[in-house]
XYZ file of C-alpha atoms in Angstrom:
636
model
C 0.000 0.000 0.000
C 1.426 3.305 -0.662
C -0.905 5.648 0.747
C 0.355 7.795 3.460
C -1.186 8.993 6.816
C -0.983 12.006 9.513
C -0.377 10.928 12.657
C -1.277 13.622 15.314
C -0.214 13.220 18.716
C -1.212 16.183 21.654
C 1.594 16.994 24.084
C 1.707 17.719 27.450
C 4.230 16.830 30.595
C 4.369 13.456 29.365
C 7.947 12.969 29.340
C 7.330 9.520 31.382
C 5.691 8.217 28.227
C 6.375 10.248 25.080
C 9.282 8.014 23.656
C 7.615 4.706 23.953
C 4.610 6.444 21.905
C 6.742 7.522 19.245
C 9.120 4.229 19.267
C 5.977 1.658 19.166
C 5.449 3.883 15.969
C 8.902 4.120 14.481
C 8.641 0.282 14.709
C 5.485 -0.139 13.223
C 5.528 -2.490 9.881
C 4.043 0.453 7.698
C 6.647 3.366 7.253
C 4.385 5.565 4.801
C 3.418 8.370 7.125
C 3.989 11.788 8.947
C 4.077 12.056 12.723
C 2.833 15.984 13.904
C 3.196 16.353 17.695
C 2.062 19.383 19.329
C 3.125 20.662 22.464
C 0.640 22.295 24.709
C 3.226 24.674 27.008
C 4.562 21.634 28.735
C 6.159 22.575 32.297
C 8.036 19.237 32.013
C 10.803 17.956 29.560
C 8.161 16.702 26.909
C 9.427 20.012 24.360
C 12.772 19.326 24.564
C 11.948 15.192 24.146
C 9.746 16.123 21.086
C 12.548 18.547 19.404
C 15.109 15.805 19.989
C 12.930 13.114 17.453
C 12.313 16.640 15.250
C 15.568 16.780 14.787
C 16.569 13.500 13.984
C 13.460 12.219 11.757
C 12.471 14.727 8.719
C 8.773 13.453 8.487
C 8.479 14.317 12.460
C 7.525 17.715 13.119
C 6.276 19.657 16.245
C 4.005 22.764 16.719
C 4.124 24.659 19.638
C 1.086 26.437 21.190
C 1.650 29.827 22.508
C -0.748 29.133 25.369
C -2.132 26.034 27.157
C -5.498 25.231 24.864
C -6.326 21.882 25.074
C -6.397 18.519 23.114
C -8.720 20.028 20.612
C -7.467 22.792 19.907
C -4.263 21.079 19.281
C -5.488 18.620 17.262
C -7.363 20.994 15.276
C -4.410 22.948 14.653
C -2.464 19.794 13.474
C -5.432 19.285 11.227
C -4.982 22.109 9.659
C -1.745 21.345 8.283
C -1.515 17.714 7.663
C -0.114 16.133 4.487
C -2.375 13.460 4.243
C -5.728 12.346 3.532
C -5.557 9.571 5.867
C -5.496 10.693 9.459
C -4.459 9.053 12.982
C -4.852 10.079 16.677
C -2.719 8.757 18.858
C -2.676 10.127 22.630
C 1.203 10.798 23.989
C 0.888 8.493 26.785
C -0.195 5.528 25.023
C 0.975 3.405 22.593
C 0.372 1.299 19.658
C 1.134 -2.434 18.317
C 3.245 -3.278 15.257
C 0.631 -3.788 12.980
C -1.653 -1.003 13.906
C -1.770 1.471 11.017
C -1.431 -1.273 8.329
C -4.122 -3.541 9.565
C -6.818 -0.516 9.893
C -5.432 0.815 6.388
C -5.939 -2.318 4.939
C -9.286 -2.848 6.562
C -10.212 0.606 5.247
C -9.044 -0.117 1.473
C -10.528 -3.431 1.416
C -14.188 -2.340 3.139
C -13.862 1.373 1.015
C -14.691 2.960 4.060
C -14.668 6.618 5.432
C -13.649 5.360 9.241
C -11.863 2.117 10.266
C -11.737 1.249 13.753
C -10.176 -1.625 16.257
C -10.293 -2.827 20.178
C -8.692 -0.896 22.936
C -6.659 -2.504 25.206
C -6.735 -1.059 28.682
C -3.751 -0.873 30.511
C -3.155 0.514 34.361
C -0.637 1.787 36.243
C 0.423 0.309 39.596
C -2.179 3.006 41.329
C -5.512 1.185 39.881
C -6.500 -1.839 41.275
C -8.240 -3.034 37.835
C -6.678 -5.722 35.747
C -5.903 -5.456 32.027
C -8.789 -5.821 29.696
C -9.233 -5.649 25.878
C -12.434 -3.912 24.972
C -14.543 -4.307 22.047
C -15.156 -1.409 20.186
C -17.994 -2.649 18.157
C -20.488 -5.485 19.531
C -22.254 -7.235 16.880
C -22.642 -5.915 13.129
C -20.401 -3.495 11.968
C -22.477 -0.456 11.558
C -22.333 3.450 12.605
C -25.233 2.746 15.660
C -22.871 -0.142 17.262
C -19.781 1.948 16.667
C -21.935 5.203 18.958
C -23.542 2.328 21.099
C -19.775 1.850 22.673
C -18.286 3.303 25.839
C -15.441 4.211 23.316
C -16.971 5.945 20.720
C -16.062 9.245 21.260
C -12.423 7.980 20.956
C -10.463 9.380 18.509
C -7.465 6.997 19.108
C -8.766 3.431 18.085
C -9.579 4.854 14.470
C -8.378 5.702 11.103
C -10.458 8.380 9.149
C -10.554 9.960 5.966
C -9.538 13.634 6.385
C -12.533 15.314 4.479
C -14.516 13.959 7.907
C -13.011 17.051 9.636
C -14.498 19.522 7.201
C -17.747 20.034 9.099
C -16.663 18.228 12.322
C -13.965 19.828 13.813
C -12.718 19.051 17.567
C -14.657 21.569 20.591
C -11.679 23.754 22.159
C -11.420 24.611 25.467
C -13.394 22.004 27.010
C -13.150 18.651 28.291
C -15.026 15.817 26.399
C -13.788 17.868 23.266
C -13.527 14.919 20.840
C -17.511 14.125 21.082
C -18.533 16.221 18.742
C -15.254 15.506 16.098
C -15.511 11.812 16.167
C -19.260 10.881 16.975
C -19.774 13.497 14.001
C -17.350 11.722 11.514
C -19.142 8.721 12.283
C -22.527 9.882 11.851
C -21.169 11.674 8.611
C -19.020 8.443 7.209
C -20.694 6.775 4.349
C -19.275 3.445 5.799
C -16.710 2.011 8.738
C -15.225 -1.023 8.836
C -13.508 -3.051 12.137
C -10.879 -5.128 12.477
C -9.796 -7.548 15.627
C -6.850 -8.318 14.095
C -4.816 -5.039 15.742
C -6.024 -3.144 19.095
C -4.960 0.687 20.327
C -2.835 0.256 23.834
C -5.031 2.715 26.004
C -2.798 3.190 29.115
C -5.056 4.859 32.640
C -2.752 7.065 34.656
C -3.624 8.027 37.634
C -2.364 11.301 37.302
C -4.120 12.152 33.474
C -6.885 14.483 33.458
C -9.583 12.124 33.023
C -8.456 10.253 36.502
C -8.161 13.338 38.247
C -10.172 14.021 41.182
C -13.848 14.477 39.902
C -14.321 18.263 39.657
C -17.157 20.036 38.038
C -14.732 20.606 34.550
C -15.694 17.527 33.953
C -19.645 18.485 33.092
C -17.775 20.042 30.164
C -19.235 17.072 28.101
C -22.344 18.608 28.358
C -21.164 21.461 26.245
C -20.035 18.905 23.980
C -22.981 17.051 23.364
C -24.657 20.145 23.452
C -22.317 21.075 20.108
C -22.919 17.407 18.621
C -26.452 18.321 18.907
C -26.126 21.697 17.178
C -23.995 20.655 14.211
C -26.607 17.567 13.384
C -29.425 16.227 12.977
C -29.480 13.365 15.146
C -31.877 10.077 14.201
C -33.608 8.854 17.743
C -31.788 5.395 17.859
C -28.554 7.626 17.451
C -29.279 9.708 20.116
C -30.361 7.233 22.822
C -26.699 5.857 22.459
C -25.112 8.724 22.607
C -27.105 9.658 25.727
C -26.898 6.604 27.036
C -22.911 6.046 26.866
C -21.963 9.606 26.997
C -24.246 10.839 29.804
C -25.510 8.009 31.741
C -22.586 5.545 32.226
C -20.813 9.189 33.325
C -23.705 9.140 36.289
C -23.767 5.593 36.810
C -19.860 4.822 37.165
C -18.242 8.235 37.373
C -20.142 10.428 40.245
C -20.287 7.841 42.305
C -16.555 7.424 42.174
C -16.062 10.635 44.496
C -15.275 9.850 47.857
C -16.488 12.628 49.722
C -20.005 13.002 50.272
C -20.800 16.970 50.345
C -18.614 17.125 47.182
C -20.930 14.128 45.525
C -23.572 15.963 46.609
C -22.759 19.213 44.451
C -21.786 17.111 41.821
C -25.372 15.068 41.665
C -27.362 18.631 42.265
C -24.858 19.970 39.387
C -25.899 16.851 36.971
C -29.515 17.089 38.196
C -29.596 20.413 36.535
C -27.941 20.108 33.061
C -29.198 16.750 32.875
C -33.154 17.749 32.409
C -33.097 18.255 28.709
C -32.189 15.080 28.122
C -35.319 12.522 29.657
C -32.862 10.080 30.735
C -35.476 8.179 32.447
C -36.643 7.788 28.968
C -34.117 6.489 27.279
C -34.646 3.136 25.807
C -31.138 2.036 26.554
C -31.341 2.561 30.377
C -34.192 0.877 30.448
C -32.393 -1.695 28.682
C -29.716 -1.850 31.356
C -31.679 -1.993 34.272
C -33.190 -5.482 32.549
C -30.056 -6.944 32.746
C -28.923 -6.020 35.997
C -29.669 -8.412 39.414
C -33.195 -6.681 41.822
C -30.703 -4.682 43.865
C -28.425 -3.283 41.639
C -31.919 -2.676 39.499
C -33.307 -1.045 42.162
C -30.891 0.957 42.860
C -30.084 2.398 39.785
C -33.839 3.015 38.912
C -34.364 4.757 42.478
C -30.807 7.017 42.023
C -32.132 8.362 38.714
C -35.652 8.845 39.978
C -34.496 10.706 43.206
C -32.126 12.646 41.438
C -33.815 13.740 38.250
C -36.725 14.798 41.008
C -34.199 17.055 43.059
C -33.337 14.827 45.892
C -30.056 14.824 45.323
C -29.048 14.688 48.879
C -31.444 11.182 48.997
C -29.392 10.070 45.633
C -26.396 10.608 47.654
C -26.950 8.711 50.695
C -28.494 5.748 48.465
C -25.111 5.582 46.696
C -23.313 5.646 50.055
C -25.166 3.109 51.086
C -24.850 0.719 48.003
C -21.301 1.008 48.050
C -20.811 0.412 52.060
C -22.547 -2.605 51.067
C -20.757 -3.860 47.780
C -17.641 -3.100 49.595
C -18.383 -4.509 52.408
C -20.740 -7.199 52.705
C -20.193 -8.337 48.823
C -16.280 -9.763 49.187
C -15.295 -11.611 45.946
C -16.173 -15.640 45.925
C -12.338 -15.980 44.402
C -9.383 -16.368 45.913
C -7.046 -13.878 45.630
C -3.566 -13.691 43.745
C -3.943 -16.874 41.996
C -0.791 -17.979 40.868
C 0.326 -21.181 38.937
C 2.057 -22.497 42.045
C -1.269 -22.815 43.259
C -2.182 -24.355 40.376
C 0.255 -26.984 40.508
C -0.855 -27.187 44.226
C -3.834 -28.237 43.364
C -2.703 -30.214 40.252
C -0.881 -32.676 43.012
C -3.817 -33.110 45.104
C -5.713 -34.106 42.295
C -3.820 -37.359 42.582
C -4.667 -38.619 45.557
C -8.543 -38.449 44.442
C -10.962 -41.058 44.345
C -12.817 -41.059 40.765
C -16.425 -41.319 41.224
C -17.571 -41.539 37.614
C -14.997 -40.379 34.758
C -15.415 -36.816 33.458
C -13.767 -34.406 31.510
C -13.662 -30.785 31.512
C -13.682 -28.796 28.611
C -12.473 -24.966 28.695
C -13.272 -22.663 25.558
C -11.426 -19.600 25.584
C -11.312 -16.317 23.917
C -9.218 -13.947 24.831
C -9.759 -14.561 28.921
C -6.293 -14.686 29.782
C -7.050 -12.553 33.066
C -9.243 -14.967 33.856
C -7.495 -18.224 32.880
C -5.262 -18.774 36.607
C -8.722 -17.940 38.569
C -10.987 -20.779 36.661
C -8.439 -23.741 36.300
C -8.085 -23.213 40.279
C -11.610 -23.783 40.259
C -11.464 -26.526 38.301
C -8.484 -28.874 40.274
C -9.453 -27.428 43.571
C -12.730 -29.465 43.193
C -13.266 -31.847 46.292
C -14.011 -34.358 43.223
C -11.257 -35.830 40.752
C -11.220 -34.840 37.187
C -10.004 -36.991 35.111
C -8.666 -34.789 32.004
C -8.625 -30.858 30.807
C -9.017 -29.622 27.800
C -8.414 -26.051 26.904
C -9.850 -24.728 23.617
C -8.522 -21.622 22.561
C -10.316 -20.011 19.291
C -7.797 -17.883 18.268
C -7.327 -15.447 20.487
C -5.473 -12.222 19.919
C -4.149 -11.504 23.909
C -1.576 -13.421 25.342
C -3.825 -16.335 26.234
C -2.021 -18.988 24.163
C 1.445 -18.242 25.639
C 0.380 -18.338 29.362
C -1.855 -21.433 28.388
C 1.267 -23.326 27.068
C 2.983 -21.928 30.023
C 0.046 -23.826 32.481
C 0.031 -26.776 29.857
C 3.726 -27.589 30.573
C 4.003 -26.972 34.323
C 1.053 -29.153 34.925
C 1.468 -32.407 32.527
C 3.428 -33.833 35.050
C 0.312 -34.046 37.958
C -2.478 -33.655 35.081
C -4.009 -35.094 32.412
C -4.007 -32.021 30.832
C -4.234 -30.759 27.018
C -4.783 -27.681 24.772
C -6.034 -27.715 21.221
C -5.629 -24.369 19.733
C -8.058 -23.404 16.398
C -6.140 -22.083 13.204
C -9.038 -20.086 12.428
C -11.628 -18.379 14.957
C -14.963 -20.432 14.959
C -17.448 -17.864 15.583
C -19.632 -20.230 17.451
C -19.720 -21.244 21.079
C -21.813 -24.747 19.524
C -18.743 -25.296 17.283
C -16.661 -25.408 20.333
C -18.661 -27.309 22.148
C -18.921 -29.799 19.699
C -15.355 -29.718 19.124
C -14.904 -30.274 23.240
C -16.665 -33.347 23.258
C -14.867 -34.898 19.993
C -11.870 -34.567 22.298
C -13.769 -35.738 25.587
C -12.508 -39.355 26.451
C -14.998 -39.063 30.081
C -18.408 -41.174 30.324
C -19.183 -37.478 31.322
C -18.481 -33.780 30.563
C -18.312 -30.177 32.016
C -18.333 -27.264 29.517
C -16.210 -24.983 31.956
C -16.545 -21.660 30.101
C -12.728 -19.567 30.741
C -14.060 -16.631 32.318
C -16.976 -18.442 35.082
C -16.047 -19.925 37.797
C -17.550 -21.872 40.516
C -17.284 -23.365 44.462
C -14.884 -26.586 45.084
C -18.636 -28.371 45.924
C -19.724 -28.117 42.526
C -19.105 -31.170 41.257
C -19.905 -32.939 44.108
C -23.300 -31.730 44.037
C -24.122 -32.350 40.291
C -22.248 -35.099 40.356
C -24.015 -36.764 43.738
C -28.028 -37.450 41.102
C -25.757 -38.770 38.188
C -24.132 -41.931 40.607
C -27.705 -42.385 41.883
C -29.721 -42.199 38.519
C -27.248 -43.386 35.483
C -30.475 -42.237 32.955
C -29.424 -38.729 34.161
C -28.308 -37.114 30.676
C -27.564 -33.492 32.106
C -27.482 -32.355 35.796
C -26.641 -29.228 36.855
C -26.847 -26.014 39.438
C -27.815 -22.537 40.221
C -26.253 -19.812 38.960
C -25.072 -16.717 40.506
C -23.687 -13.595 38.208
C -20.598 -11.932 38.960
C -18.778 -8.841 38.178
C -15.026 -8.980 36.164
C -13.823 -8.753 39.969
C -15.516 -12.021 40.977
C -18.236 -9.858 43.228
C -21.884 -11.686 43.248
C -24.541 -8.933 41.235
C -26.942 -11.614 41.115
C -27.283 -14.248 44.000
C -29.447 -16.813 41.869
C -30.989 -17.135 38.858
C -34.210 -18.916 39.839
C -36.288 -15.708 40.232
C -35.266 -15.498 36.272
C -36.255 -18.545 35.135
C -39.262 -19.515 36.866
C -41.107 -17.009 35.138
C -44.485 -18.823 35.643
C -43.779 -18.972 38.815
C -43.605 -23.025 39.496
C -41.208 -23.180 42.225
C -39.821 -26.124 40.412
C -36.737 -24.856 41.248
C -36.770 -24.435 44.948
C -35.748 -27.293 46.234
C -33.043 -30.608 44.313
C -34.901 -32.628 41.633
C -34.681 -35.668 39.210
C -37.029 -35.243 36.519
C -38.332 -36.664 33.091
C -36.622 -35.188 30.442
C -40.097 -35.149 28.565
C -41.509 -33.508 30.999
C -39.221 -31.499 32.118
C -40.222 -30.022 28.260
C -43.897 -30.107 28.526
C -43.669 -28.091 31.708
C -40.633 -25.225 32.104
C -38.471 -25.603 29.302
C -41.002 -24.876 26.713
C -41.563 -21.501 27.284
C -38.080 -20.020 27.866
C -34.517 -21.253 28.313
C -34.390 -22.506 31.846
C -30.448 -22.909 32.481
C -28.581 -19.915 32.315
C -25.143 -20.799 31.704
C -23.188 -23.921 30.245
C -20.717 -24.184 32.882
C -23.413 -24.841 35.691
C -24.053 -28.239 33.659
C -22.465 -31.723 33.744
C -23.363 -33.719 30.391
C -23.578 -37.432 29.569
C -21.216 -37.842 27.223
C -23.137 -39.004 23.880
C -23.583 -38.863 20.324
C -25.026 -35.403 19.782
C -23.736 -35.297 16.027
C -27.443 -33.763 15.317
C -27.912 -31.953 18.158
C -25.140 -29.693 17.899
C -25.723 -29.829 14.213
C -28.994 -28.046 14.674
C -28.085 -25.505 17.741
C -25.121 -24.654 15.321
C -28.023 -22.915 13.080
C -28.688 -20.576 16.074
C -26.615 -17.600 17.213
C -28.627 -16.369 20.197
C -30.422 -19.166 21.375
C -28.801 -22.475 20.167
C -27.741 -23.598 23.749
C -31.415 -23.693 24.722
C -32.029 -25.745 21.805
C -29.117 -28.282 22.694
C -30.389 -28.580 26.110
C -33.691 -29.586 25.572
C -32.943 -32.116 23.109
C -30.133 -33.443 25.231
C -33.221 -33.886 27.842
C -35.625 -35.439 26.293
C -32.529 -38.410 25.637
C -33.444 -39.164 29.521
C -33.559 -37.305 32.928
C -32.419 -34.114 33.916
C -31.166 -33.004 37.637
C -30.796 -29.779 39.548
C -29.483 -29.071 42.182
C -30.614 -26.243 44.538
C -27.780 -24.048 45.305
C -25.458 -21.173 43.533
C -22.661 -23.407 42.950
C -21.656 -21.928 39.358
C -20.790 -17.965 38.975
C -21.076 -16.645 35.785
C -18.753 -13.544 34.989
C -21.107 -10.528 33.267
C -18.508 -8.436 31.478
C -18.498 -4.824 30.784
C -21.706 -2.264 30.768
C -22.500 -2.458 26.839
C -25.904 -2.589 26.425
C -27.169 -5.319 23.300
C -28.072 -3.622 20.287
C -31.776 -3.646 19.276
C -30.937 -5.181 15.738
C -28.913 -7.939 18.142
C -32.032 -8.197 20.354
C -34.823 -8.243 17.277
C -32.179 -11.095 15.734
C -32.622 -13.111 19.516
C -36.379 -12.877 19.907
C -36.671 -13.796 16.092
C -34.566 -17.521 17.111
C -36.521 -17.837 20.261
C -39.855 -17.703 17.541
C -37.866 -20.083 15.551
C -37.454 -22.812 18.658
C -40.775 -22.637 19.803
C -41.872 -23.616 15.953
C -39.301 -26.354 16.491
C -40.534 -27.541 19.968
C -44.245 -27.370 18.975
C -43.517 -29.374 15.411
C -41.860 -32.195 17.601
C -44.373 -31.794 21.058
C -47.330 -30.043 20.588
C -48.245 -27.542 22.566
C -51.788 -26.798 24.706
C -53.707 -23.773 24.114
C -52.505 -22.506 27.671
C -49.184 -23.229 26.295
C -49.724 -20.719 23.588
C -51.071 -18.303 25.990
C -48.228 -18.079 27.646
C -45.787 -18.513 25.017
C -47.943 -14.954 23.336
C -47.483 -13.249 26.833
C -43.501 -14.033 26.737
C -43.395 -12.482 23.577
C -45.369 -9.632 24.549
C -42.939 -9.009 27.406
C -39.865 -9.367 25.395
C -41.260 -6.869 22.724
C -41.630 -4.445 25.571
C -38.476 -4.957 27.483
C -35.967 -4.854 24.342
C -38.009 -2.055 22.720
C -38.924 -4.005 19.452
C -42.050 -2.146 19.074
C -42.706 1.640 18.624
């Protein structure tokens, strides 16, 4: 390829950070570009940094402000001057990956589009107490309302845009939250994006950066630049709600609440309350959205903060968030052990020895990209009271480091293990493919799909296991489910209020049932096990079975259940032995939603064709769809 880009990178006192920036460049695979840093009156050594690569590289060059303006005005006056039609942002404390610029150029060429786009990779410094995560920039189809439903949209530093862009959608100056209206107006202006996983922007959180800074009221800026968004365009309603949604809410849901002192909070919610108004958060489809996925408490108290704050109680808004967060930190410790390490993995691996096999099973574990999570769930795995007979780690092609610190855990455990990984050449794109896969590989009589990022209590497989000895026409047996945050907190202390929705209280108490009727009676209406790892499978020929949950994207694991089922008996057992991780605050898209609810149609055709179904059946099968429609929004 022999186009060229500008790469514009703000400046200031970021002398800590400025040379690995422009080195991870330098060392980049594509050379065809311009590099235009600007300093912003650094007080620090950045200039003199800066000049130093000036002088040494003739396509670097910097600008120097005469004042302290800002990011935007810097990058506007980079703009101004740049070379190339191709442009890239690139912040001076982060950094990017080898293949960066040639993998979005190349997704850009190939898709013809205005705005290409990858991942962010989130990296801390020693001050945060988060772990590394890569996050998705797009979720679902590639199109402009995913790109603006994404806690990253506003980012300029993930993308690659065509320079016209900037002709009508410039970046705010002298305000916070000044790329909003500059990149959420590109994208609502490009005639196409594309998006690539095959690269990701290294997005590194200082403690000391602007954004981290103690909260102050500066940062309402971004309702100026909304406020701007909204004056350049005309915005269509689904556009809007995300916007809204990420831009504003998540900043009242995650961000407010992160001030520690409560008179200060206090200003800061009576401050929101105010410029909020014009906005009708509580009627935003999204939110609502949100609060459907979240556990009662957490739903309650997000729908009560928003109420008594939008109403003027602001001081009420503040003591319910004190509250709430005496008790998640508190009263709602992790159920993980801390500081996993892979000496306690081997620790474990050794005991696993001197256990007594009970009936022979083998544990599967799919991964993508969960190698934060990969030391936490094999401990849960060999620190089961019950022996395991083999592991099997799937990995589907993952682009973090998962593979090397799986051959790393592979090798140090062979010796105590039956252990094994099988790595893909090409990413699936179906959980059902690795399933499948996982049981081709299975030598057990039984197996546990132990999803990479869940995780679960050393009784588990003593209790599912405890109805398969007894009953050996058992085909699938398997627990409650709690939910858990990405730091292992419970959100959700059982799913049973979820999937009774006819309210049975089949689930209240341990059972042994018919498959068949198991069918006629719960499963019919809705998908009544939440999560794959919470289940212990006969091992069997399910050639068709995963054959025709493969045809599914949304709801193919119900599918394989119940046909797994209806092979025998089915067990539960009565307590939250499973925890299944809930990642990120994305909300679904509606297209992703409308695509869902349009395969839970399809298998209730299926499971009528093969059962039949009563005319109460129907009934209630019409007032689950009725719900659904109103919940996701899939009705004006």
């Amino acid at each position: 390829m022999k186009e060229f880009i500008s790469i514009i990178i703000p400046c200031y006192n970021v002398e800590l950070y400025i040379e690995k920036c422009i080195d991870a460049i330098l060392n980049e695979d594509y050379k065809n570009y311009e590099i235009i840093l600007i300093d912003d009156c650094s007080t620090d050594n950045t200039l003199k940094i800066i000049k130093k690569y000036e002088k040494k590289y003739s396509f670097i060059k910097v600008l120097q402000n005469e004042v302290n303006s800002g990011a935007g005005y810097s990058r506007n006056k980079a703009l101004s001057i740049a070379k190339y039609d191709i442009i890239s942002f690139i912040d001076s404390d982060d950094y990017i990956e080898k293949n960066f610029h040639y993998e979005l150029l190349s997704n850009m060429k190939e898709n013809n589009s205005s705005i290409s786009l990858c991942d962010i990779y989130i990296k801390y410094d020693k001050d945060f107490k988060e772990q590394d995560s890569r996050s998705d920039a797009i979720l679902g189809d590639v199109t402009k309302y995913n790109a603006i439903n994404n806690g990253f949209a506003a980012s300029p530093c993930n993308k690659l845009f065509k320079k016209e862009l900037f002709k009508n959608n410039l970046f705010a100056e002298n305000i916070m939250n000044e790329d909003i209206p500059a990149i959420i107006g590109c994208i609502i202006d490009a005639k196409k994006i594309s998006y690539t996983k095959n690269t990701y922007y290294n997005y590194f959180q200082r403690s000391s950066s602007v954004q981290n800074e103690s909260i102050s009221f500066k940062r309402f800026d971004l309702f100026k630049a909304i406020g701007i968004l909204i004056k350049r365009k005309k915005i269509d309603k689904e556009y809007y709600d995300a916007i809204i949604y990420n831009q504003v809410i998540l900043f009242f849901l995650y961000v407010i609440p992160k001030e520690k002192s409560f008179f200060k909070r206090y200003k800061l919610l009576k401050e929101y309350s105010r410029l909020s108004k014009p906005y009708n958060i509580r009627q935003n489809r999204l939110f609502w959205s949100f609060l459907t996925s979240q556990g009662r408490l957490s739903k309650y108290y997000y729908k009560m903060l928003f109420k008594l704050n939008e109403s003027g109680f602001s001081f009420l808004a503040d003591l319910q968030i004190e509250l709430y967060l005496f008790y998640k930190n508190h009263l709602k410790s992790s159920v993980i052990k801390p500081s996993i390490n892979l000496d306690d993995l081997i620790i474990c691996a050794k005991k696993q020895n001197n256990k007594k096999e009970k009936i022979k099973l083998s544990v599967i574990v799919p991964n993508y990209n969960y190698e934060k999570f990969m030391f936490e769930r094999l401990y849960s795995i060999l620190n089961q009271t019950e022996k395991v007979n083999e592991i099997i780690i799937l990995d589907d092609c993952s682009t973090d480091n998962s593979r090397e610190l799986i051959d790393k855990i592979v090798e140090s455990l062979s010796p105590f293990v039956n252990i094994k990984k099988v790595y893909n050449e090409q990413n699936s794109g179906s959980a059902f493919k690795q399933w499948k896969k996982g049981f081709e590989e299975a030598n057990g009589d039984y197996v546990w799909i132990a999803e990479a990022d869940d995780y679960c209590e050393k009784t588990f497989l003593k209790n599912v296991i405890k109805p398969i000895i007894d009953d050996s026409e058992v085909m699938l047996s398997y627990s409650d489910t709690a939910f858990i945050d990405k730091n292992g907190k419970i959100i959700l202390k059982s799913i049973k209020p979820e999937i009774d929705i006819l309210k049975t209280k089949h689930w209240d108490s341990n059972y042994v049932n018919n498959g068949l009727d198991e069918i006629n009676n719960y499963s019919y209406l809705n998908c009544t096990i939440a999560n794959v790892s919470s289940v212990i499978f006969k091992n069997d020929n399910y050639k068709e079975e995963f054959e025709l949950s493969g045809k599914f994207k949304q709801a193919g694991d119900w599918l394989f259940y119940v046909n797994v089922i209806k092979k025998g008996k089915v067990a539960f057992t009565n307590k939250p032995l499973n925890y299944y991780r809930v990642h990120g605050n994305n909300v679904t898209s509606t297209t992703k939603k409308q695509a869902h609810f349009n395969e839970i149609k399809k298998v209730h055709l299926y499971l009528e064709e093969k059962y039949g179904f009563t005319k109460d059946q129907k009934k209630e099968i019409k007032n689950r769809y009725d719900f659904l429609e109103k919940v996701w929004n899939l009705k004006e």
